[in-house]
mmCIF file of C-alpha atoms in Angstrom:
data_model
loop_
_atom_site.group_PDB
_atom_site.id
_atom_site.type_symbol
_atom_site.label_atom_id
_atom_site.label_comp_id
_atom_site.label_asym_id
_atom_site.label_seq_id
_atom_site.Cartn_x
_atom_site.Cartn_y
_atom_site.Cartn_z
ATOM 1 C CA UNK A 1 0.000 0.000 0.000
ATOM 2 C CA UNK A 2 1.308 3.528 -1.201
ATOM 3 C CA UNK A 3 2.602 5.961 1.938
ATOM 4 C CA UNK A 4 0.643 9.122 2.061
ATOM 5 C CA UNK A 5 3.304 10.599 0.442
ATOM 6 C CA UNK A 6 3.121 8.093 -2.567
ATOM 7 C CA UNK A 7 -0.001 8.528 -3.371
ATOM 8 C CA UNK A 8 -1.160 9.369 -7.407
ATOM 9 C CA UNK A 9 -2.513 12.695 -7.726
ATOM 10 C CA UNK A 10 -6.336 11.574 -8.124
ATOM 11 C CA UNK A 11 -6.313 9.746 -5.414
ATOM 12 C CA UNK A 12 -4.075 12.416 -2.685
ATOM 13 C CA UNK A 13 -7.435 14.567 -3.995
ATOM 14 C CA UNK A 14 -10.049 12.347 -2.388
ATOM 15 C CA UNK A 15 -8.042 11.855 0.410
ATOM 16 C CA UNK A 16 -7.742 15.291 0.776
ATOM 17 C CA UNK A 17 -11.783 15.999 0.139
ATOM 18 C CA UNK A 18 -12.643 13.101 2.767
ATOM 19 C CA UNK A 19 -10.204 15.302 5.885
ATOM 20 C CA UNK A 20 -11.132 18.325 4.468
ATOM 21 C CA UNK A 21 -14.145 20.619 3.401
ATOM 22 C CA UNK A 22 -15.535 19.248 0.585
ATOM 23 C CA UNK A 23 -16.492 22.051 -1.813
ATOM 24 C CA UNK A 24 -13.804 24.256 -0.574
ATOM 25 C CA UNK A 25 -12.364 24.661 -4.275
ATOM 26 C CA UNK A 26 -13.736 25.110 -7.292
ATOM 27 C CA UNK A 27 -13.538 22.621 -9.914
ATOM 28 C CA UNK A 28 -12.205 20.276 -7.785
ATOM 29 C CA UNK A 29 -15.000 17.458 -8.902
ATOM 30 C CA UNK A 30 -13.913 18.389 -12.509
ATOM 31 C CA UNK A 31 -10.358 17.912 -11.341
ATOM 32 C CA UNK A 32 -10.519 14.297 -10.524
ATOM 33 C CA UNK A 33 -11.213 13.648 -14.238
ATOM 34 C CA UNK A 34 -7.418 14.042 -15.928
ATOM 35 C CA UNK A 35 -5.365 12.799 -18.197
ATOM 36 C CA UNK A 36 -5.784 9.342 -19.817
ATOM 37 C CA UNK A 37 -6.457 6.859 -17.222
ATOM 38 C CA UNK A 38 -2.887 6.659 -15.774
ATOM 39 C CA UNK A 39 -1.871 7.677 -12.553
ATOM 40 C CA UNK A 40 1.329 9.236 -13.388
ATOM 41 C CA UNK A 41 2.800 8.204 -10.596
ATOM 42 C CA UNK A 42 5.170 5.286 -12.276
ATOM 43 C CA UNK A 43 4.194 2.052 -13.851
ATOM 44 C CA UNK A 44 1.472 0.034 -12.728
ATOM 45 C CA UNK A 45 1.946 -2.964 -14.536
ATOM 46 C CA UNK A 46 1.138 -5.557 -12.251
ATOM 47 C CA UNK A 47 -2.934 -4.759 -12.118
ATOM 48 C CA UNK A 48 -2.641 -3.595 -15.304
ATOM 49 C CA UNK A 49 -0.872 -6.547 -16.576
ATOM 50 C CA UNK A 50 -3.974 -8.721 -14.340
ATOM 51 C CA UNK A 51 -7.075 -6.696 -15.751
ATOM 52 C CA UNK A 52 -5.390 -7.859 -19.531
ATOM 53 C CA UNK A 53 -5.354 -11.288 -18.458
ATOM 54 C CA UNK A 54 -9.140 -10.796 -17.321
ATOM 55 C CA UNK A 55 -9.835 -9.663 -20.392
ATOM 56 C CA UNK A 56 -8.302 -12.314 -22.510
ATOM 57 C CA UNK A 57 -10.083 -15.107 -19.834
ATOM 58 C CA UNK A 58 -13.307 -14.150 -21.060
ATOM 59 C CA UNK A 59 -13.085 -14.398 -24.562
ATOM 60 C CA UNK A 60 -12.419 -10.322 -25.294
ATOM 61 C CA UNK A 61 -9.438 -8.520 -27.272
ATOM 62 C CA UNK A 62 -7.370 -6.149 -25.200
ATOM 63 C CA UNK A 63 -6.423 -4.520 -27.345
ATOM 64 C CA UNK A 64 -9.381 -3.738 -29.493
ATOM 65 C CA UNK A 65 -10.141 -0.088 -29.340
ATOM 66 C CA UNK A 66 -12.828 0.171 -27.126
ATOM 67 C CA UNK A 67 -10.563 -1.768 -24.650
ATOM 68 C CA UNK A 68 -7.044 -0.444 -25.158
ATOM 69 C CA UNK A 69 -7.413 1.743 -22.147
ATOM 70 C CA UNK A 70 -9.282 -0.247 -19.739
ATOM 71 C CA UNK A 71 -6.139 -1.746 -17.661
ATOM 72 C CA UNK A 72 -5.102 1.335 -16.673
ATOM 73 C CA UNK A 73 -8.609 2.711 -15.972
ATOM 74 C CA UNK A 74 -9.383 -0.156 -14.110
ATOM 75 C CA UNK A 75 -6.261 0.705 -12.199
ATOM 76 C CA UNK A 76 -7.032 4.448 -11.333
ATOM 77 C CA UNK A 77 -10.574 3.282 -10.397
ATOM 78 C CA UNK A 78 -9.802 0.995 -8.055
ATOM 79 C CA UNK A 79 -7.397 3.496 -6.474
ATOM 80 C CA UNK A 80 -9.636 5.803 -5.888
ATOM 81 C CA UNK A 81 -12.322 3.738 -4.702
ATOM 82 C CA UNK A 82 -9.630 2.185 -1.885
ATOM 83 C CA UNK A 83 -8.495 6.302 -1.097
ATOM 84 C CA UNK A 84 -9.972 5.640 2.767
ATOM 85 C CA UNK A 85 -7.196 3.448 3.473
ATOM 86 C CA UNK A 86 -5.191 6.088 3.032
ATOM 87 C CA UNK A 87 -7.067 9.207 4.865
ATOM 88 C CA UNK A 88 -5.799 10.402 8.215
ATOM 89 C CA UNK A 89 -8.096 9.757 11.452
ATOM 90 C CA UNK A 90 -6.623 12.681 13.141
ATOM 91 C CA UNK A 91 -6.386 15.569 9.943
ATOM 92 C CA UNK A 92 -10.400 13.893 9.203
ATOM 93 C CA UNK A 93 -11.545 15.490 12.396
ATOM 94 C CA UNK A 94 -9.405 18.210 12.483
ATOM 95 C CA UNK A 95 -9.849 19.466 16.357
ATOM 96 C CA UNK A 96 -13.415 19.113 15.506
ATOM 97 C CA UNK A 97 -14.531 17.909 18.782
ATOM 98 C CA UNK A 98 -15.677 20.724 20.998
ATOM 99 C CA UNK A 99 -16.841 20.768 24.883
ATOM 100 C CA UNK A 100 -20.425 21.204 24.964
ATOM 101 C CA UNK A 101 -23.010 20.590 28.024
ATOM 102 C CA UNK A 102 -25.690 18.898 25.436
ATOM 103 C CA UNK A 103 -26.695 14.905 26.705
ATOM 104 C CA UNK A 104 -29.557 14.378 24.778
ATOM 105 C CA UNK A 105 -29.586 12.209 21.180
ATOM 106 C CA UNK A 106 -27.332 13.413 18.359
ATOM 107 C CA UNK A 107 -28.606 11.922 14.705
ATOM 108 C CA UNK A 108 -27.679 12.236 11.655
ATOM 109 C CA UNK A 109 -29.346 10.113 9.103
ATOM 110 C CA UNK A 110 -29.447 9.713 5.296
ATOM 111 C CA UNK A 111 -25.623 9.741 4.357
ATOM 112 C CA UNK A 112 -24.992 8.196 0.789
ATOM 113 C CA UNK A 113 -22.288 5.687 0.935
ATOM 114 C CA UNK A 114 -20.662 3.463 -1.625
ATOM 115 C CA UNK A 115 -18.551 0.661 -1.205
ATOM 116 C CA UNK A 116 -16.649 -2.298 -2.713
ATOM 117 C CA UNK A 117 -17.627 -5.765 -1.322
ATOM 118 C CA UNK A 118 -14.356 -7.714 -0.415
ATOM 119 C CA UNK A 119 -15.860 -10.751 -1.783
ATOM 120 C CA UNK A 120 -16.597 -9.894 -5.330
ATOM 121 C CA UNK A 121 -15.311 -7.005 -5.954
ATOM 122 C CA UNK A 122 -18.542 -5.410 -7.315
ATOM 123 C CA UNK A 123 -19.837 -2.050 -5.078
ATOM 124 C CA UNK A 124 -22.516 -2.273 -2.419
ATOM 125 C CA UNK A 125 -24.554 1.177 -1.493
ATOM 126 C CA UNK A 126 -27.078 3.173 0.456
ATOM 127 C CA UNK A 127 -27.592 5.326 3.202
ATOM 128 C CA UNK A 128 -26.404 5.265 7.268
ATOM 129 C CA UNK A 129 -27.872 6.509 10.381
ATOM 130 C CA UNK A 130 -25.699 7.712 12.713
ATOM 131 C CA UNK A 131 -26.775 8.676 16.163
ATOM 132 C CA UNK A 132 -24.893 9.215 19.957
ATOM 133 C CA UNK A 133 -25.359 10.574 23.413
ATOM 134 C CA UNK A 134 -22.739 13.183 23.848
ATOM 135 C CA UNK A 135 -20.679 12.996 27.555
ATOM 136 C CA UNK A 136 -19.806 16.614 27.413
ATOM 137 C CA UNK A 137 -18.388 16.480 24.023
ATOM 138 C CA UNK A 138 -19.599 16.773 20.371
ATOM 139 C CA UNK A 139 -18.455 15.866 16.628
ATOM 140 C CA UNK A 140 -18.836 18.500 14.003
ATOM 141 C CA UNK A 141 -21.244 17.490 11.644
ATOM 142 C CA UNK A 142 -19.950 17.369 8.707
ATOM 143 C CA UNK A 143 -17.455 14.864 9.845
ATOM 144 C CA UNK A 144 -19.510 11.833 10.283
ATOM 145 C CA UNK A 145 -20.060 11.841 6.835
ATOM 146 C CA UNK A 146 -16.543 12.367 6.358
ATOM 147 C CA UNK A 147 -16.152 9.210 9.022
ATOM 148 C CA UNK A 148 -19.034 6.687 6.956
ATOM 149 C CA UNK A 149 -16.651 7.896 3.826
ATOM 150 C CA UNK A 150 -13.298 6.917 4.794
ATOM 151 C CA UNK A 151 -14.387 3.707 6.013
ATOM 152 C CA UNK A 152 -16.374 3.045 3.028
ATOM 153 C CA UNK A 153 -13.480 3.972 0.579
ATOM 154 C CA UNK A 154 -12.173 0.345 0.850
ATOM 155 C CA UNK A 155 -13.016 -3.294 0.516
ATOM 156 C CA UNK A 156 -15.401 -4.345 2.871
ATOM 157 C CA UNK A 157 -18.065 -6.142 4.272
ATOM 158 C CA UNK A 158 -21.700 -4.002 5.967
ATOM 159 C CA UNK A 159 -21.043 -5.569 8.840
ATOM 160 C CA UNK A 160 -17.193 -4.434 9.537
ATOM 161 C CA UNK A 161 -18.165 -0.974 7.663
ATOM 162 C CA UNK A 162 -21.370 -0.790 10.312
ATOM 163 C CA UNK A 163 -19.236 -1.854 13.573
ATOM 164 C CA UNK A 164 -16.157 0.092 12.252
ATOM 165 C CA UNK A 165 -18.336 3.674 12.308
ATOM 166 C CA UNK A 166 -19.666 3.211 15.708
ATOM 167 C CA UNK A 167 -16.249 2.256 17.236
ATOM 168 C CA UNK A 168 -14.354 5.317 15.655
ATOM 169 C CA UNK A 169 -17.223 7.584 17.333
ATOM 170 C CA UNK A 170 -17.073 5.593 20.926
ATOM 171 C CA UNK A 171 -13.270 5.748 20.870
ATOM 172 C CA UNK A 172 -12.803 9.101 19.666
ATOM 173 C CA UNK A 173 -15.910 11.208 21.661
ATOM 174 C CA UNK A 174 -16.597 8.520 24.659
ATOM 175 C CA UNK A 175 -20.099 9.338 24.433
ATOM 176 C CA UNK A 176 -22.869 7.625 26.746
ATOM 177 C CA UNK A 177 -23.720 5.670 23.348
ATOM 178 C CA UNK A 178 -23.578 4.969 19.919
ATOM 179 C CA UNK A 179 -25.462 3.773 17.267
ATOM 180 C CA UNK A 180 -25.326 2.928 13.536
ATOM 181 C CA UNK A 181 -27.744 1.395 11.227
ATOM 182 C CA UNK A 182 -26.841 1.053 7.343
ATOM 183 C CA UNK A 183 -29.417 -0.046 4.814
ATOM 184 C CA UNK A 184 -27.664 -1.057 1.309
ATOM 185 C CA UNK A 185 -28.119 -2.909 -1.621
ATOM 186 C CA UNK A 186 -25.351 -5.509 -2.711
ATOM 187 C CA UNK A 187 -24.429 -5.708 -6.578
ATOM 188 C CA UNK A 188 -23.346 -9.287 -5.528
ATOM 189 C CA UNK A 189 -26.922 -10.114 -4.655
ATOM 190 C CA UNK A 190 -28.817 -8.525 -7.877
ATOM 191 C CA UNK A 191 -26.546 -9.129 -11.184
ATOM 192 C CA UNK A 192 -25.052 -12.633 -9.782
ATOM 193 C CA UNK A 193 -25.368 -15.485 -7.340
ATOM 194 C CA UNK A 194 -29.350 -15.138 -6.309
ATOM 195 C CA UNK A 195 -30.306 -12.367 -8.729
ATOM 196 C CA UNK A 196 -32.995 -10.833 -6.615
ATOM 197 C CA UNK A 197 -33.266 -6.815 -7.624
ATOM 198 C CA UNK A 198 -34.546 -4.893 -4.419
ATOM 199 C CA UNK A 199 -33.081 -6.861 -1.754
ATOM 200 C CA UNK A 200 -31.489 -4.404 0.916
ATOM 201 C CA UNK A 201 -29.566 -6.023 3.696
ATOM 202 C CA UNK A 202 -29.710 -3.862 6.951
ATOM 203 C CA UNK A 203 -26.866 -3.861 9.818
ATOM 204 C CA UNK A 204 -26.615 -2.288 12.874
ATOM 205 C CA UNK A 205 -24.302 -1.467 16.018
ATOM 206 C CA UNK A 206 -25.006 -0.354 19.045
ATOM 207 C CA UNK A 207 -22.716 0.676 21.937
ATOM 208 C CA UNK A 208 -23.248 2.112 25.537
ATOM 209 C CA UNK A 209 -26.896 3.221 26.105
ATOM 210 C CA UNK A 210 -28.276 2.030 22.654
ATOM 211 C CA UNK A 211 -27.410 -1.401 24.007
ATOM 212 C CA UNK A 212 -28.509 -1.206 27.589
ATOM 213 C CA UNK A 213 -31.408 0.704 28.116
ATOM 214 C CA UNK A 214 -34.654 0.042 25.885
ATOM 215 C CA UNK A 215 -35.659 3.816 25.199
ATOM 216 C CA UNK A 216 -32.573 4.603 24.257
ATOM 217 C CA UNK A 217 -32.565 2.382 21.984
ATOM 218 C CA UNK A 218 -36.914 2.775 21.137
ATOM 219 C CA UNK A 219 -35.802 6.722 20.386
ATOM 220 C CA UNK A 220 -33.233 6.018 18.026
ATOM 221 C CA UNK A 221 -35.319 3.618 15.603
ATOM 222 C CA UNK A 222 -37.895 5.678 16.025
ATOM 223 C CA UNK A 223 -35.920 8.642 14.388
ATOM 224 C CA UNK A 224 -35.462 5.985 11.778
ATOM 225 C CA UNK A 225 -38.943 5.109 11.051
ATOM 226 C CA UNK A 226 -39.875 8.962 10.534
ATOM 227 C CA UNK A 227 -37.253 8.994 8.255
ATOM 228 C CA UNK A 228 -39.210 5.732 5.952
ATOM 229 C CA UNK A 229 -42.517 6.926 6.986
ATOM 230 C CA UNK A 230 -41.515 10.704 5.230
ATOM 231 C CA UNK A 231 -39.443 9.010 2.480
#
C-alpha cells in the first residue's frame, strides 16, 4: 500500500476531500477527471498486466479499441475507490470535537455511501444513520459523513463498515452511546449469485446506552422510522 506521500494525484485529492471541506475549491470534482487513465505516478503494470489477463479469460481482445485503455482505468478506479485506506483519522476530524453541556440524542441520518464488497469485488450502497449521546463532548457534523466515507473507501463487508463507524465515534468522543444502522443494496446479490433486484440487507451497532437501556434504543429507531414513513 502507497505511503501518504506516494499517493497518485487523483487519489491524494479524495483523500484530501474526505479530511477536508468538501467544496472548498472550485472545480475540484472536474479535477478528478485528468489525463488518460494513468496515474502518473510510475508504472502500474502488475494490475494492469492482471485486468489484460481478465480480459483475454473471457473471450475479449485487449487490445481492441474500445478496450485499449481499460487496464489502466481499471487501475485508477480501483485506487480511488480504496483512497480511505489512506485518509488520516486525526487531519479527518481536524480538532473538531468541541466541549459542549448537550446529553440528549445526536442523529444524523441519510448519508450516501458506496462501497466495494471484499468478496466480489462489485460495489454495495445506500444510506447510514448515525446517532450518539454526547458525555460533554460533540463531533462536528460534517465529519460523520466524512467518518461513513473513509471507512467506506475500501473493501469491505456491511457488517465491519457498520461496527467500524460506531467504534471510531465511541473511541474518539466517549459518548454515553452509539449507534449505527446502514441499509444497502449488494451488486453481488442482484446481477449474480441469487439475482434478486430490491433486496437491501440492513446492519446495525449499538454501543453504551443504545445497548442497555430500551428507550434509548426505542428513540433512536424511532428517528429511523420517521425517516421511511416521510421518504
Amino acid at each position: 500500500m502507497p505511503s501518504p506521500t506516494d499517493l497518485p494525484s487523483h487519489v491524494q485529492r479524495i483523500v484530501d476531500e474526505i479530511e477536508n471541506e468538501i467544496g472548498d475549491e472550485p472545480g475540484r470534482p472536474e479535477a478528478l477527471i485528468e489525463g488518460n487513465g494513468t496515474s502518473g505516478h510510475g508504472p502500474s503494470g502488475r494490475v494492469e498486466a492482471a485486468v489484460r489477463e481478465i480480459l483475454l479469460e473471457i473471450g475479449e481482445d485487449p487490445d481492441r479499441q474500445g478496450l485499449a485503455g481499460t487496464p489502466a482505468r481499471v487501475h485508477r478506479m480501483y485506487t480511488e475507490l480504496t483512497a480511505g485506506y489512506h485518509v488520516d483519522p486525526e487531519r479527518l476530524i481536524n480538532g473538531a470535537i468541541f466541549d459542549i453541556a448537550y446529553s440528549e440524542m445526536v442523529v444524523v441520518k441519510d448519508i450516501p455511501f458506496y462501497s466495494l464488497c471484499e468478496h466480489h469485488l462489485l460495489p454495495f450502497f445506500g444510506t447510514a444513520a448515525v446517532a450518539y449521546i454526547p458525555r460533554g463532548r460533540v463531533i462536528g457534523l460534517s465529519k460523520i459523513p466524512r467518518v461513513v466515507e473513509m471507512y467506506g473507501r475500501r473493501l469491505q463487508v456491511q457488517e465491519r463498515l457498520t461496527q467500524q463507524i460506531a467504534d471510531f465515534l465511541q473511541d474518539r468522543l466517549e459518548p454515553q452511546g452509539v449507534g449505527v444502522v446502514i441499509e444497502a443494496t449488494h451488486l453481488c446479490a442482484v446481477m449474480r449469485g441469487v439475482r434478486k433486484p430490491g433486496t437491501v440487507m440492513t446492519t446495525s451497532s449499538v454501543l453504551g446506552l443504545f445497548r442497555t437501556r430500551d428507550r434509548t434504543r426505542a428513540e433512536f429507531f424511532a428517528h429511523l422510522e420517521r425517516r421511511a414513513a416521510g421518504a
